[in-house]
Backbone as JSON, one array per atom type, in Angstrom:
{
  "sequence": "MKFELSYFSIKKNILPSNIETNFSKLNSYISTMLKKNDELFYEVTFVTNSYIKKLNLKYRHLDKPTDVLSFCISNSPLLGNIFISYQYAKKEALFHKWTLNYEICLLFIHGILHLLGYDHDTKEKEKHMFKMQELILKENEIFKTND",
  "N": [[170.04, 42.83, 51.42], [167.35, 40.72, 52.32], [166.03, 37.98, 54.25], [163.9, 35.14, 54.76], [163.28, 32.63, 57.09], [162.27, 29.26, 57.21], [160.69, 26.16, 58.2], [160.18, 22.92, 57.13], [158.63, 20.13, 57.98], [160.65, 19.81, 59.8], [161.96, 20.28, 62.99], [162.65, 23.29, 64.58], [164.26, 23.34, 66.88], [166.18, 21.35, 66.61], [168.27, 22.27, 65.2], [171.52, 23.93, 65.19], [171.84, 26.22, 67.89], [172.65, 28.83, 67.36], [172.14, 29.34, 64.71], [170.33, 31.06, 63.32], [171.3, 33.58, 64.04], [173.86, 33.41, 62.93], [173.15, 33.15, 60.19], [171.98, 35.67, 59.74], [174.19, 37.33, 60.16], [175.92, 36.4, 58.13], [174.36, 36.95, 55.87], [174.26, 39.79, 55.95], [176.98, 40.36, 55.61], [177.52, 39.26, 53.04], [175.74, 40.78, 51.51], [176.86, 43.36, 51.77], [179.48, 42.9, 50.81], [179.01, 42.13, 48.14], [177.6, 44.23, 47.25], [174.71, 44.43, 47.28], [171.32, 45.49, 47.23], [168.93, 46.48, 49.8], [166.36, 45.83, 49.08], [166.17, 43.37, 47.91], [165.14, 39.98, 48.34], [164.95, 36.73, 49.8], [164.04, 33.29, 50.36], [164.66, 30.8, 52.81], [164.48, 27.43, 53.44], [164.37, 24.78, 55.67], [164.4, 21.37, 55.1], [163.35, 17.89, 54.83], [165.22, 14.9, 53.92], [163.65, 13.32, 52.21], [161.89, 15.18, 51.1], [163.61, 16.99, 49.75], [164.68, 15.24, 47.96], [162.5, 14.73, 46.29], [162.23, 17.28, 45.12], [164.7, 17.43, 43.82], [164.44, 15.37, 41.96], [162.25, 16.27, 40.44], [163.15, 18.77, 39.38], [165.85, 18.52, 38.63], [166.1, 16.04, 37.65], [167.27, 13.97, 39.06], [167.21, 11.22, 41.01], [167.65, 11.25, 43.92], [168.55, 12.31, 47.24], [169.91, 15.55, 48.09], [172.2, 18.08, 49.31], [171.66, 20.9, 49.22], [169.44, 23.04, 47.45], [168.87, 25.58, 45.09], [166.61, 27.92, 43.82], [166.18, 30.22, 41.42], [164.52, 33.34, 40.88], [163.74, 35.43, 38.34], [163.93, 38.96, 37.53], [162.62, 40.22, 39.73], [162.01, 41.44, 43.05], [162.13, 39.3, 44.74], [164.58, 37.1, 45.08], [164.72, 34.31, 45.09], [164.44, 30.86, 46.16], [165.89, 28.87, 48.7], [166.6, 25.6, 49.57], [167.45, 23.54, 52.19], [168.63, 20.45, 53.19], [168.3, 19.14, 56.27], [168.98, 16.57, 57.3], [170.79, 15.62, 55.39], [172.79, 17.52, 55.6], [173.63, 17.06, 58.22], [174.69, 14.47, 57.98], [176.81, 14.97, 56.19], [178.39, 16.73, 57.72], [179.22, 15.02, 59.79], [180.65, 13.15, 58.25], [182.76, 14.73, 57.21], [183.88, 15.49, 59.53], [183.42, 17.96, 60.79], [181.73, 20.78, 62.33], [178.13, 20.82, 62.65], [177.0, 23.32, 62.5], [178.92, 24.7, 60.93], [178.68, 23.29, 58.48], [175.96, 23.77, 57.77], [175.99, 26.56, 57.55], [177.8, 26.83, 55.46], [176.27, 25.65, 53.39], [174.17, 27.47, 53.3], [175.49, 29.83, 52.42], [176.4, 28.86, 49.95], [173.96, 28.43, 48.65], [172.94, 31.1, 48.53], [174.9, 32.31, 46.9], [174.43, 30.95, 44.49], [171.84, 31.97, 43.93], [172.56, 34.53, 43.36], [173.8, 34.31, 40.96], [176.2, 32.95, 40.75], [178.11, 30.02, 39.91], [179.21, 26.59, 39.6], [179.91, 25.12, 37.38], [182.09, 24.77, 35.78], [185.61, 24.05, 36.12], [187.09, 26.38, 36.68], [185.1, 28.25, 37.49], [184.11, 26.85, 39.68], [186.33, 26.82, 41.4], [186.54, 29.56, 41.95], [184.01, 30.12, 43.14], [183.98, 28.38, 45.38], [186.19, 29.3, 46.75], [185.29, 31.83, 47.44], [183.23, 31.08, 49.21], [184.7, 29.93, 51.34], [186.2, 32.18, 52.16], [184.15, 33.92, 53.04], [183.11, 32.43, 55.2], [185.4, 32.33, 56.86], [185.92, 35.09, 57.33], [183.72, 35.68, 58.85], [184.12, 34.26, 61.09], [183.35, 31.57, 61.32], [184.0, 28.43, 61.92], [185.39, 25.16, 61.15], [185.64, 23.46, 63.3], [184.99, 23.31, 66.85], [187.07, 24.2, 68.32]],
  "CA": [[169.18, 41.7, 51.16], [166.63, 40.19, 53.47], [165.63, 36.58, 54.05], [162.95, 34.55, 55.69], [163.66, 31.25, 57.41], [161.14, 28.42, 57.57], [161.0, 24.76, 58.48], [159.17, 22.02, 56.58], [158.8, 18.81, 58.61], [161.88, 19.85, 60.6], [161.78, 21.1, 64.18], [163.66, 24.33, 64.72], [165.15, 23.1, 68.01], [167.25, 20.38, 66.33], [169.37, 23.0, 64.54], [172.4, 24.64, 66.12], [171.11, 27.33, 68.5], [173.09, 30.11, 66.82], [172.05, 29.32, 63.25], [169.67, 32.27, 62.82], [172.25, 34.68, 64.23], [174.89, 33.26, 61.9], [172.56, 33.47, 58.89], [171.84, 37.13, 59.66], [175.54, 37.88, 60.03], [176.41, 36.05, 56.79], [173.56, 37.69, 54.9], [174.74, 41.17, 55.96], [178.32, 40.37, 55.04], [177.42, 39.02, 51.6], [175.06, 41.96, 50.93], [177.85, 44.43, 51.71], [180.59, 42.48, 49.96], [178.6, 42.08, 46.73], [176.87, 45.47, 46.99], [173.32, 44.12, 46.96], [170.46, 46.41, 47.95], [168.05, 45.94, 50.84], [165.06, 45.45, 48.53], [166.21, 41.97, 47.5], [164.6, 39.1, 49.36], [164.96, 35.31, 49.45], [163.53, 32.4, 51.39], [165.46, 29.63, 53.14], [163.63, 26.45, 54.09], [164.96, 23.5, 56.06], [163.51, 20.28, 54.7], [163.82, 16.52, 55.04], [165.83, 14.25, 52.75], [162.62, 12.86, 51.27], [161.35, 16.33, 50.38], [164.61, 17.52, 48.82], [164.8, 14.23, 46.91], [161.41, 15.0, 45.35], [162.6, 18.49, 44.37], [165.83, 17.08, 42.99], [163.92, 14.57, 40.85], [161.38, 17.11, 39.61], [163.83, 19.89, 38.71], [167.18, 18.16, 38.12], [165.97, 14.67, 37.14], [168.15, 13.11, 39.84], [166.37, 10.54, 41.99], [168.41, 11.08, 45.15], [168.59, 13.54, 48.02], [171.1, 16.39, 47.97], [172.35, 18.94, 50.48], [171.04, 22.22, 49.06], [168.94, 23.4, 46.14], [168.49, 26.99, 44.96], [165.75, 28.2, 42.67], [166.2, 31.66, 41.15], [163.36, 33.99, 40.26], [164.29, 36.59, 37.63], [163.2, 40.22, 37.4], [161.73, 40.38, 40.88], [162.76, 41.63, 44.3], [162.35, 37.97, 45.31], [165.69, 36.42, 44.38], [164.4, 32.9, 44.92], [164.29, 29.99, 47.32], [166.96, 27.94, 49.02], [166.15, 24.48, 50.38], [168.57, 22.84, 52.82], [168.25, 19.21, 53.86], [168.94, 19.0, 57.57], [169.57, 15.23, 57.45], [171.96, 15.52, 54.51], [173.82, 18.37, 56.19], [174.14, 16.37, 59.4], [175.52, 13.36, 57.49], [178.04, 15.55, 55.63], [179.2, 17.25, 58.82], [179.84, 13.85, 60.42], [181.62, 12.59, 57.31], [183.93, 15.62, 57.11], [184.35, 15.72, 60.9], [183.32, 19.35, 61.19], [180.48, 21.04, 63.05], [176.89, 20.97, 61.9], [176.87, 24.76, 62.26], [179.77, 25.02, 59.77], [178.08, 22.69, 57.28], [174.74, 24.48, 57.41], [176.38, 27.91, 57.09], [178.39, 26.62, 54.13], [175.17, 25.43, 52.45], [173.47, 28.75, 53.21], [176.3, 30.68, 51.53], [176.37, 28.23, 48.63], [172.65, 28.73, 48.08], [172.87, 32.53, 48.2], [175.75, 32.59, 45.73], [173.69, 30.49, 43.32], [170.78, 32.93, 43.65], [173.19, 35.75, 42.83], [174.35, 34.05, 39.64], [177.45, 32.19, 40.77], [177.92, 28.62, 39.59], [180.42, 25.77, 39.65], [179.77, 24.17, 36.27], [183.42, 24.57, 35.19], [186.64, 24.03, 37.17], [187.45, 27.76, 37.01], [183.99, 28.82, 38.26], [184.06, 26.13, 40.95], [187.43, 27.3, 42.23], [186.19, 30.91, 42.38], [182.87, 30.08, 44.05], [184.36, 27.71, 46.63], [187.12, 30.21, 47.43], [184.43, 32.86, 48.05], [182.56, 30.46, 50.36], [185.68, 29.81, 52.43], [186.51, 33.52, 52.62], [182.99, 34.41, 53.79], [183.08, 31.71, 56.48], [186.54, 32.77, 57.66], [185.71, 36.48, 57.73], [182.65, 35.71, 59.83], [184.58, 33.42, 62.19], [182.62, 30.3, 61.38], [185.08, 27.47, 61.71], [185.02, 23.77, 60.98], [185.62, 22.81, 64.61], [184.67, 24.19, 67.98], [188.33, 24.5, 69.06]],
  "C": [[168.51, 41.28, 52.46], [166.26, 38.74, 53.18], [164.61, 36.18, 55.09], [163.32, 33.09, 55.87], [162.41, 30.47, 57.8], [161.58, 26.97, 57.67], [159.86, 23.91, 57.95], [159.46, 20.61, 57.09], [160.11, 18.69, 59.39], [161.58, 20.73, 61.81], [162.95, 22.03, 64.35], [164.7, 23.99, 65.8], [166.22, 22.04, 67.75], [168.45, 21.04, 65.63], [170.28, 23.63, 65.58], [171.72, 25.92, 66.62], [171.46, 28.7, 67.92], [172.89, 30.23, 65.31], [171.38, 30.58, 62.7], [170.57, 33.49, 62.94], [173.34, 34.61, 63.16], [174.36, 33.59, 60.51], [172.42, 34.98, 58.71], [173.19, 37.8, 59.43], [176.09, 37.62, 58.62], [175.67, 36.82, 55.71], [174.03, 39.15, 54.81], [176.11, 41.29, 55.3], [178.27, 40.23, 53.52], [176.77, 40.21, 50.9], [176.04, 43.11, 50.75], [178.95, 44.1, 50.71], [180.22, 42.55, 48.47], [177.72, 43.27, 46.34], [175.44, 45.23, 46.51], [172.41, 44.99, 47.82], [169.5, 45.69, 48.9], [166.7, 45.48, 50.32], [165.02, 43.98, 48.12], [165.83, 41.07, 48.67], [164.71, 37.65, 48.87], [164.47, 34.5, 50.65], [164.47, 31.21, 51.56], [164.57, 28.67, 53.92], [164.43, 25.2, 54.41], [163.95, 22.41, 55.78], [164.13, 18.93, 55.04], [164.5, 16.01, 53.77], [164.77, 13.83, 51.73], [162.04, 14.02, 50.47], [162.35, 16.87, 49.35], [164.85, 16.53, 47.68], [163.72, 14.44, 45.85], [161.71, 16.23, 44.49], [163.72, 18.19, 43.38], [165.39, 16.28, 41.76], [163.11, 15.44, 39.89], [162.17, 18.13, 38.78], [165.2, 19.55, 38.13], [167.22, 16.75, 37.56], [166.97, 13.71, 37.77], [167.35, 12.52, 40.98], [167.17, 10.21, 43.25], [168.37, 12.4, 45.93], [169.89, 14.3, 47.74], [171.13, 17.33, 49.17], [171.58, 20.25, 50.37], [170.59, 22.4, 47.62], [168.55, 24.87, 46.17], [167.67, 27.15, 43.7], [165.65, 29.71, 42.51], [164.88, 32.12, 40.55], [163.9, 35.28, 39.65], [163.34, 37.78, 37.68], [162.19, 40.44, 38.52], [162.58, 40.71, 42.1], [163.0, 40.3, 45.02], [163.42, 37.26, 44.49], [165.36, 34.96, 44.12], [164.31, 32.18, 46.25], [165.5, 29.07, 47.46], [166.36, 26.86, 49.92], [167.39, 23.74, 50.89], [168.04, 21.6, 53.51], [169.03, 19.09, 55.16], [169.64, 17.65, 57.7], [170.83, 15.08, 56.6], [173.12, 16.34, 55.09], [174.46, 17.69, 57.4], [175.09, 15.23, 58.99], [176.86, 13.89, 56.94], [178.96, 16.09, 56.72], [179.93, 16.11, 59.54], [180.93, 13.26, 59.54], [182.92, 13.41, 57.27], [184.56, 15.92, 58.47], [184.45, 17.22, 61.24], [181.94, 19.59, 61.78], [179.29, 21.14, 62.11], [176.66, 22.44, 61.57], [177.68, 25.17, 61.02], [179.12, 24.52, 58.48], [176.84, 23.46, 56.83], [175.05, 25.89, 56.93], [177.01, 27.84, 55.7], [177.28, 26.45, 53.08], [174.35, 26.7, 52.24], [174.19, 29.69, 52.25], [176.24, 30.16, 50.1], [175.05, 28.56, 47.92], [172.5, 30.19, 47.67], [173.69, 32.84, 46.95], [175.09, 32.1, 44.44], [172.58, 31.47, 42.95], [171.33, 34.2, 43.03], [173.94, 35.51, 41.52], [175.67, 33.31, 39.6], [177.15, 30.72, 40.5], [179.25, 27.9, 39.68], [180.37, 24.7, 38.57], [181.06, 24.01, 35.45], [184.43, 24.59, 36.34], [186.99, 25.44, 37.63], [186.35, 28.41, 37.88], [183.89, 28.16, 39.63], [185.12, 26.65, 41.9], [187.09, 28.69, 42.8], [185.07, 30.89, 43.43], [183.25, 29.47, 45.39], [185.34, 28.56, 47.44], [186.33, 31.33, 48.12], [183.73, 32.32, 49.3], [183.49, 30.4, 51.56], [186.03, 31.18, 53.02], [185.38, 34.07, 53.49], [182.9, 33.74, 55.16], [184.2, 32.2, 57.4], [186.34, 34.18, 58.19], [184.63, 36.63, 58.8], [182.9, 34.78, 61.01], [183.7, 32.2, 62.42], [183.62, 29.23, 60.95], [184.57, 26.03, 61.68], [184.89, 23.02, 62.31], [185.27, 23.81, 65.68], [185.9, 24.62, 68.77], [188.63, 25.98, 69.06]]
}
């Protein structure tokens, strides 16, 4: 799988410096683990809370910001789009007392898994999906703290 990273009203330099390297590493790992071919492609865009709130209202009818949204595109090499709210991710990282890098990588993985058909709409599916997220982070040595 391949991906393209973009920024909408967010400056690249406010993100952790290793985020692109980590995304590439995670993408390769997930592609290999789930046996996905190189022809598949998806886009990841960092956005503001106000922008993701508009998307959340339009597509999920929820008038509030959220951390990550994924939009699948069927029957195409383009898997879809992932939108990550930088401000929401920063707030969550502070709340959980883990690194911003960890939070953003977690959201990246979460978004990819949604594009690949994984969901958490039942307790059983949630347990499986969240366990996969933790395994992927651990296997790629992305930890909650800098220790």
